[in-house]
Amino acid sequence: MGRMSWLDDITWDERGLLPVIAQEVSSGDVLMFAWMNREALAKTAETGEAVYWSRSRQRLWHKGEESGNIQKVREMRLDCDRDVLLLKVDQLGHDPSIACHTGRHSCFFQRHDGEGWHAVDPVLADPERIYK
Amino acid sequence: MGRMSWLDDITWDERGLLPVIAQEVSSGDVLMFAWMNREALAKTAETGEAVYWSRSRQRLWHKGEESGNIQKVREMRLDCDRDVLLLKVDQLGHDPSIACHTGRHSCFFQRHDGEGWHAVDPVLADPERIYK
């Protein structure tokens, strides 16, 4: 009865996608931004691990499938317009945690200083070793 | 000489827009998600207050222009792909702070419980009184 009907409560965009913000529970840090389609969100809910839709590769992307940097989902929240998802996660795989493919903690590592963007967060692991 | 050239470092989407995540500095809470075009981001940087692009109204939207719930920008961060902005803000206008047009603290007030979405955060002020 109403199996997965909560997926129908979401306002998917014209491409059938939903913007997703991943936030780390322990630190409160915003780790990354990505997209899900219906199948990705269903799999995320089923498995309890973040599964996104890769727009560049046009396929499901189980976050951490190559790097080991899996995201365990602790909570999912939908916004007022039902068209954006906030995923509260435990970021596994490395300590301190790494969400970004550059080997940094968060994808949001470039800070604006009034004139330009500057990388201000350290690389915690060599991406060449993360993606073998 | 390169005035606002940092705007050119951004990868704008096919509509000329950039997804923006607003996060409250004091609480770490993700308050809302919105979009900016080039002009909105230039104005945000100039004024130090969040200015978004309203897709529904097709015009610049100075957050808080009606409600008084202005967002003071403390920091701007760009992600690894240079196509998503994280805005760290002080959410003004009400105590406790209100970012959502429903009168709630955050737009992400609907929590998934495995079967559906449920509003779990309180309405802090009557929207009818916020938008007179």
mmCIF file of C-alpha atoms in Angstrom:
data_model
loop_
_atom_site.group_PDB
_atom_site.id
_atom_site.type_symbol
_atom_site.label_atom_id
_atom_site.label_comp_id
_atom_site.label_asym_id
_atom_site.label_seq_id
_atom_site.Cartn_x
_atom_site.Cartn_y
_atom_site.Cartn_z
ATOM 1 C CA MET A 1 0.000 0.000 0.000
ATOM 2 C CA GLY A 2 1.620 3.190 -1.216
ATOM 3 C CA ARG A 3 5.006 1.532 -1.568
ATOM 4 C CA MET A 4 7.523 4.290 -2.326
ATOM 5 C CA SER A 5 4.650 6.718 -2.868
ATOM 6 C CA TRP A 6 6.699 9.320 -1.002
ATOM 7 C CA LEU A 7 8.762 9.567 -4.181
ATOM 8 C CA ASP A 8 5.685 11.018 -5.865
ATOM 9 C CA ASP A 9 5.510 13.825 -3.314
ATOM 10 C CA ILE A 10 8.703 15.250 -4.775
ATOM 11 C CA THR A 11 8.690 17.884 -7.491
ATOM 12 C CA TRP A 12 11.240 16.515 -9.954
ATOM 13 C CA ASP A 13 12.702 19.038 -12.384
ATOM 14 C CA GLU A 14 12.183 18.963 -16.152
ATOM 15 C CA ARG A 15 14.997 16.401 -16.441
ATOM 16 C CA GLY A 16 13.504 14.230 -13.694
ATOM 17 C CA LEU A 17 16.216 15.311 -11.263
ATOM 18 C CA LEU A 18 16.333 16.629 -7.708
ATOM 19 C CA PRO A 19 19.154 18.810 -6.284
ATOM 20 C CA VAL A 20 20.726 17.238 -3.191
ATOM 21 C CA ILE A 21 22.821 18.838 -0.460
ATOM 22 C CA ALA A 22 24.942 16.459 1.635
ATOM 23 C CA GLN A 23 25.703 17.707 5.135
ATOM 24 C CA GLU A 24 27.908 15.900 7.632
ATOM 25 C CA VAL A 25 26.085 15.212 10.898
ATOM 26 C CA SER A 26 29.119 15.297 13.179
ATOM 27 C CA SER A 27 30.568 18.615 11.949
ATOM 28 C CA GLY A 28 27.556 20.321 10.374
ATOM 29 C CA ASP A 29 29.747 20.952 7.319
ATOM 30 C CA VAL A 30 28.174 21.042 3.886
ATOM 31 C CA LEU A 31 30.184 18.378 2.059
ATOM 32 C CA MET A 32 28.895 18.407 -1.495
ATOM 33 C CA PHE A 33 26.053 19.073 -3.867
ATOM 34 C CA ALA A 34 24.785 16.549 -6.400
ATOM 35 C CA TRP A 35 21.665 15.296 -8.165
ATOM 36 C CA MET A 36 19.364 12.315 -7.808
ATOM 37 C CA ASN A 37 16.771 10.864 -10.111
ATOM 38 C CA ARG A 38 13.911 8.749 -8.835
ATOM 39 C CA GLU A 39 15.881 5.524 -8.976
ATOM 40 C CA ALA A 40 18.861 7.043 -7.150
ATOM 41 C CA LEU A 41 16.659 8.271 -4.314
ATOM 42 C CA ALA A 42 14.843 4.936 -4.079
ATOM 43 C CA LYS A 43 18.196 3.143 -3.831
ATOM 44 C CA THR A 44 19.452 5.654 -1.269
ATOM 45 C CA ALA A 45 16.412 4.976 0.894
ATOM 46 C CA GLU A 46 16.654 1.201 0.446
ATOM 47 C CA THR A 47 20.364 0.875 1.159
ATOM 48 C CA GLY A 48 20.891 3.749 3.593
ATOM 49 C CA GLU A 49 23.872 4.906 1.522
ATOM 50 C CA ALA A 50 23.945 7.913 -0.793
ATOM 51 C CA VAL A 51 23.371 7.039 -4.441
ATOM 52 C CA TYR A 52 23.405 9.980 -6.845
ATOM 53 C CA TRP A 53 22.752 10.431 -10.544
ATOM 54 C CA SER A 54 25.928 11.374 -12.358
ATOM 55 C CA ARG A 55 24.987 13.858 -15.050
ATOM 56 C CA SER A 56 28.409 13.627 -16.693
ATOM 57 C CA ARG A 57 28.422 9.830 -16.826
ATOM 58 C CA GLN A 58 24.647 9.495 -17.190
ATOM 59 C CA ARG A 59 24.435 6.653 -14.717
ATOM 60 C CA LEU A 60 23.756 5.908 -11.067
ATOM 61 C CA TRP A 61 26.710 6.727 -8.885
ATOM 62 C CA HIS A 62 27.008 4.995 -5.528
ATOM 63 C CA LYS A 63 29.098 7.597 -3.728
ATOM 64 C CA GLY A 64 32.335 5.967 -2.573
ATOM 65 C CA GLU A 65 32.063 3.026 -4.985
ATOM 66 C CA GLU A 66 35.633 3.699 -6.148
ATOM 67 C CA SER A 67 37.104 5.775 -3.338
ATOM 68 C CA GLY A 68 35.544 3.948 -0.407
ATOM 69 C CA ASN A 69 34.239 7.291 0.809
ATOM 70 C CA ILE A 70 30.711 6.021 1.390
ATOM 71 C CA GLN A 71 28.011 8.262 2.855
ATOM 72 C CA LYS A 72 25.732 6.640 5.444
ATOM 73 C CA VAL A 73 22.397 8.421 5.469
ATOM 74 C CA ARG A 74 21.206 9.482 8.898
ATOM 75 C CA GLU A 75 18.303 11.683 7.885
ATOM 76 C CA MET A 76 16.576 12.982 4.756
ATOM 77 C CA ARG A 77 14.787 16.300 4.662
ATOM 78 C CA LEU A 78 12.753 17.882 1.903
ATOM 79 C CA ASP A 79 12.331 21.632 1.524
ATOM 80 C CA CYS A 80 9.140 23.700 1.519
ATOM 81 C CA ASP A 81 8.763 23.514 -2.267
ATOM 82 C CA ARG A 82 9.468 19.767 -2.223
ATOM 83 C CA ASP A 83 12.109 20.177 -4.871
ATOM 84 C CA VAL A 84 15.407 20.077 -2.922
ATOM 85 C CA LEU A 85 16.732 17.335 -0.637
ATOM 86 C CA LEU A 86 18.995 17.731 2.382
ATOM 87 C CA LEU A 87 20.868 14.530 3.146
ATOM 88 C CA LYS A 88 22.401 14.326 6.612
ATOM 89 C CA VAL A 89 25.215 11.817 6.460
ATOM 90 C CA ASP A 90 28.118 10.171 8.184
ATOM 91 C CA GLN A 91 31.026 10.498 5.775
ATOM 92 C CA LEU A 92 32.985 7.217 5.970
ATOM 93 C CA GLY A 93 36.273 6.023 4.463
ATOM 94 C CA HIS A 94 38.898 8.360 5.883
ATOM 95 C CA ASP A 95 39.688 10.230 9.080
ATOM 96 C CA PRO A 96 39.372 13.197 8.843
ATOM 97 C CA SER A 97 36.534 12.611 6.405
ATOM 98 C CA ILE A 98 36.875 13.198 2.663
ATOM 99 C CA ALA A 99 33.878 13.919 0.425
ATOM 100 C CA CYS A 100 35.583 15.715 -2.472
ATOM 101 C CA HIS A 101 37.245 14.017 -5.429
ATOM 102 C CA THR A 102 40.196 16.406 -4.951
ATOM 103 C CA GLY A 103 40.950 14.636 -1.654
ATOM 104 C CA ARG A 104 39.551 17.439 0.478
ATOM 105 C CA HIS A 105 37.019 17.245 3.294
ATOM 106 C CA SER A 106 34.366 19.292 1.504
ATOM 107 C CA CYS A 107 33.843 20.274 -2.119
ATOM 108 C CA PHE A 108 33.392 23.877 -0.965
ATOM 109 C CA PHE A 109 37.077 24.617 -0.437
ATOM 110 C CA GLN A 110 37.391 27.767 -2.557
ATOM 111 C CA ARG A 111 36.757 30.922 -0.552
ATOM 112 C CA HIS A 112 35.974 34.309 -2.037
ATOM 113 C CA ASP A 113 38.239 37.060 -0.754
ATOM 114 C CA GLY A 114 36.576 39.988 -2.533
ATOM 115 C CA GLU A 115 38.705 39.662 -5.645
ATOM 116 C CA GLY A 116 38.889 35.982 -6.451
ATOM 117 C CA TRP A 117 38.491 32.392 -5.355
ATOM 118 C CA HIS A 118 41.216 30.717 -3.342
ATOM 119 C CA ALA A 119 41.585 27.109 -2.213
ATOM 120 C CA VAL A 120 41.836 27.392 1.565
ATOM 121 C CA ASP A 121 41.322 23.793 2.750
ATOM 122 C CA PRO A 122 44.040 21.136 2.735
ATOM 123 C CA VAL A 123 44.209 18.066 0.536
ATOM 124 C CA LEU A 124 43.899 15.184 3.010
ATOM 125 C CA ALA A 125 44.723 12.351 0.613
ATOM 126 C CA ASP A 126 46.247 12.175 -2.842
ATOM 127 C CA PRO A 127 43.407 11.730 -5.376
ATOM 128 C CA GLU A 128 45.687 9.457 -7.412
ATOM 129 C CA ARG A 129 45.704 7.050 -4.514
ATOM 130 C CA ILE A 130 41.976 7.444 -3.827
ATOM 131 C CA TYR A 131 41.008 6.528 -7.391
ATOM 132 C CA LYS A 132 43.335 3.721 -8.363
ATOM 133 C CA MET B 1 41.612 45.483 -14.602
ATOM 134 C CA GLY B 2 39.739 42.285 -13.886
ATOM 135 C CA ARG B 3 36.873 44.057 -12.107
ATOM 136 C CA MET B 4 34.409 41.316 -11.076
ATOM 137 C CA SER B 5 36.442 38.881 -13.165
ATOM 138 C CA TRP B 6 35.869 36.314 -10.420
ATOM 139 C CA LEU B 7 32.337 36.051 -11.811
ATOM 140 C CA ASP B 8 33.865 34.585 -14.953
ATOM 141 C CA ASP B 9 35.484 31.791 -12.961
ATOM 142 C CA ILE B 10 32.049 30.367 -12.289
ATOM 143 C CA THR B 11 30.482 27.716 -14.493
ATOM 144 C CA TRP B 12 26.971 29.065 -15.022
ATOM 145 C CA ASP B 13 24.380 26.534 -16.142
ATOM 146 C CA GLU B 14 22.599 26.585 -19.511
ATOM 147 C CA ARG B 15 20.152 29.173 -18.133
ATOM 148 C CA GLY B 16 22.962 31.331 -16.771
ATOM 149 C CA LEU B 17 22.177 30.269 -13.212
ATOM 150 C CA LEU B 18 24.140 28.968 -10.242
ATOM 151 C CA PRO B 19 22.677 26.806 -7.425
ATOM 152 C CA VAL B 20 23.189 28.411 -4.016
ATOM 153 C CA ILE B 21 23.070 26.823 -0.558
ATOM 154 C CA ALA B 22 22.557 29.225 2.364
ATOM 155 C CA GLN B 23 23.974 27.998 5.662
ATOM 156 C CA GLU B 24 23.616 29.816 8.973
ATOM 157 C CA VAL B 25 26.992 30.529 10.565
ATOM 158 C CA SER B 26 25.842 30.455 14.195
ATOM 159 C CA SER B 27 23.961 27.135 14.042
ATOM 160 C CA GLY B 28 25.507 25.420 11.022
ATOM 161 C CA ASP B 29 21.953 24.775 9.811
ATOM 162 C CA VAL B 30 21.229 24.666 6.095
ATOM 163 C CA LEU B 31 18.530 27.304 5.765
ATOM 164 C CA MET B 32 17.522 27.261 2.121
ATOM 165 C CA PHE B 33 18.463 26.574 -1.452
ATOM 166 C CA ALA B 34 18.028 29.096 -4.269
ATOM 167 C CA TRP B 35 19.534 30.314 -7.526
ATOM 168 C CA MET B 36 21.615 33.296 -8.582
ATOM 169 C CA ASN B 37 22.378 34.733 -11.974
ATOM 170 C CA ARG B 38 25.454 36.853 -12.600
ATOM 171 C CA GLU B 39 23.751 40.093 -11.586
ATOM 172 C CA ALA B 40 22.393 38.575 -8.356
ATOM 173 C CA LEU B 41 25.823 37.351 -7.332
ATOM 174 C CA ALA B 42 27.445 40.698 -8.214
ATOM 175 C CA LYS B 43 24.849 42.496 -6.062
ATOM 176 C CA THR B 44 25.319 39.993 -3.234
ATOM 177 C CA ALA B 45 29.047 40.677 -3.242
ATOM 178 C CA GLU B 46 28.588 44.462 -3.499
ATOM 179 C CA THR B 47 25.981 44.805 -0.765
ATOM 180 C CA GLY B 48 26.971 41.946 1.549
ATOM 181 C CA GLU B 49 23.342 40.780 1.596
ATOM 182 C CA ALA B 50 21.948 37.761 -0.238
ATOM 183 C CA VAL B 51 20.299 38.608 -3.549
ATOM 184 C CA TYR B 52 18.874 35.651 -5.465
ATOM 185 C CA TRP B 53 17.257 35.173 -8.856
ATOM 186 C CA SER B 54 13.618 34.246 -8.482
ATOM 187 C CA ARG B 55 12.800 31.740 -11.212
ATOM 188 C CA SER B 56 9.065 31.958 -10.548
ATOM 189 C CA ARG B 57 8.988 35.763 -10.660
ATOM 190 C CA GLN B 58 11.835 36.093 -13.165
ATOM 191 C CA ARG B 59 13.455 38.952 -11.293
ATOM 192 C CA LEU B 60 16.120 39.702 -8.716
ATOM 193 C CA TRP B 61 14.981 38.900 -5.219
ATOM 194 C CA HIS B 62 16.684 40.666 -2.328
ATOM 195 C CA LYS B 63 16.039 38.053 0.372
ATOM 196 C CA GLY B 64 14.073 39.723 3.182
ATOM 197 C CA GLU B 65 12.891 42.637 1.044
ATOM 198 C CA GLU B 66 9.313 41.971 2.196
ATOM 199 C CA SER B 67 9.749 39.907 5.341
ATOM 200 C CA GLY B 68 12.716 41.742 6.812
ATOM 201 C CA ASN B 69 14.484 38.396 7.052
ATOM 202 C CA ILE B 70 17.696 39.674 5.450
ATOM 203 C CA GLN B 71 20.756 37.442 5.101
ATOM 204 C CA LYS B 72 24.110 39.065 5.865
ATOM 205 C CA VAL B 73 26.841 37.279 3.975
ATOM 206 C CA ARG B 74 29.802 36.246 6.071
ATOM 207 C CA GLU B 75 31.566 34.023 3.570
ATOM 208 C CA MET B 76 31.168 32.712 0.020
ATOM 209 C CA ARG B 77 32.578 29.366 -1.066
ATOM 210 C CA LEU B 78 32.635 27.784 -4.499
ATOM 211 C CA ASP B 79 32.769 24.035 -5.017
ATOM 212 C CA CYS B 80 35.366 21.959 -6.867
ATOM 213 C CA ASP B 81 33.474 22.120 -10.172
ATOM 214 C CA ARG B 82 32.918 25.870 -9.745
ATOM 215 C CA ASP B 83 29.216 25.451 -10.375
ATOM 216 C CA VAL B 84 27.683 25.565 -6.870
ATOM 217 C CA LEU B 85 27.927 28.323 -4.253
ATOM 218 C CA LEU B 86 27.824 27.935 -0.477
ATOM 219 C CA LEU B 87 26.743 31.154 1.217
ATOM 220 C CA LYS B 88 27.509 31.381 4.926
ATOM 221 C CA VAL B 89 25.125 33.897 6.416
ATOM 222 C CA ASP B 90 23.757 35.557 9.512
ATOM 223 C CA GLN B 91 19.980 35.224 9.238
ATOM 224 C CA LEU B 92 18.501 38.513 10.521
ATOM 225 C CA GLY B 93 14.949 39.696 11.208
ATOM 226 C CA HIS B 94 13.649 37.372 13.887
ATOM 227 C CA ASP B 95 14.858 35.515 16.971
ATOM 228 C CA PRO B 96 14.991 32.545 16.584
ATOM 229 C CA SER B 97 15.877 33.115 12.960
ATOM 230 C CA ILE B 98 13.431 32.512 10.109
ATOM 231 C CA ALA B 99 14.571 31.782 6.562
ATOM 232 C CA CYS B 100 11.503 29.971 5.199
ATOM 233 C CA HIS B 101 8.439 31.662 3.735
ATOM 234 C CA THR B 102 6.320 29.278 5.846
ATOM 235 C CA GLY B 103 7.603 31.057 8.965
ATOM 236 C CA ARG B 104 9.990 28.271 9.905
ATOM 237 C CA HIS B 105 13.681 28.464 10.733
ATOM 238 C CA SER B 106 14.806 26.415 7.745
ATOM 239 C CA CYS B 107 13.133 25.405 4.495
ATOM 240 C CA PHE B 108 14.163 21.804 5.203
ATOM 241 C CA PHE B 109 11.481 21.082 7.782
ATOM 242 C CA GLN B 110 9.993 17.902 6.243
ATOM 243 C CA ARG B 111 11.689 14.778 7.524
ATOM 244 C CA HIS B 112 11.481 11.382 5.878
ATOM 245 C CA ASP B 113 10.380 8.619 8.258
ATOM 246 C CA GLY B 114 10.694 5.691 5.847
ATOM 247 C CA GLU B 115 7.149 5.992 4.543
ATOM 248 C CA GLY B 116 6.533 9.683 3.992
ATOM 249 C CA TRP B 117 7.509 13.290 4.629
ATOM 250 C CA HIS B 118 6.451 14.969 7.843
ATOM 251 C CA ALA B 119 6.785 18.583 8.955
ATOM 252 C CA VAL B 120 8.786 18.333 12.175
ATOM 253 C CA ASP B 121 9.878 21.930 12.823
ATOM 254 C CA PRO B 122 7.654 24.598 14.378
ATOM 255 C CA VAL B 123 6.226 27.664 12.648
ATOM 256 C CA LEU B 124 7.918 30.549 14.474
ATOM 257 C CA ALA B 125 5.855 33.360 13.001
ATOM 258 C CA ASP B 126 2.602 33.539 11.075
ATOM 259 C CA PRO B 127 3.457 33.974 7.355
ATOM 260 C CA GLU B 128 0.421 36.243 7.010
ATOM 261 C CA ARG B 129 2.082 38.673 9.353
ATOM 262 C CA ILE B 130 5.524 38.258 7.772
ATOM 263 C CA TYR B 131 4.238 39.156 4.300
ATOM 264 C CA LYS B 132 1.776 41.959 4.854
#
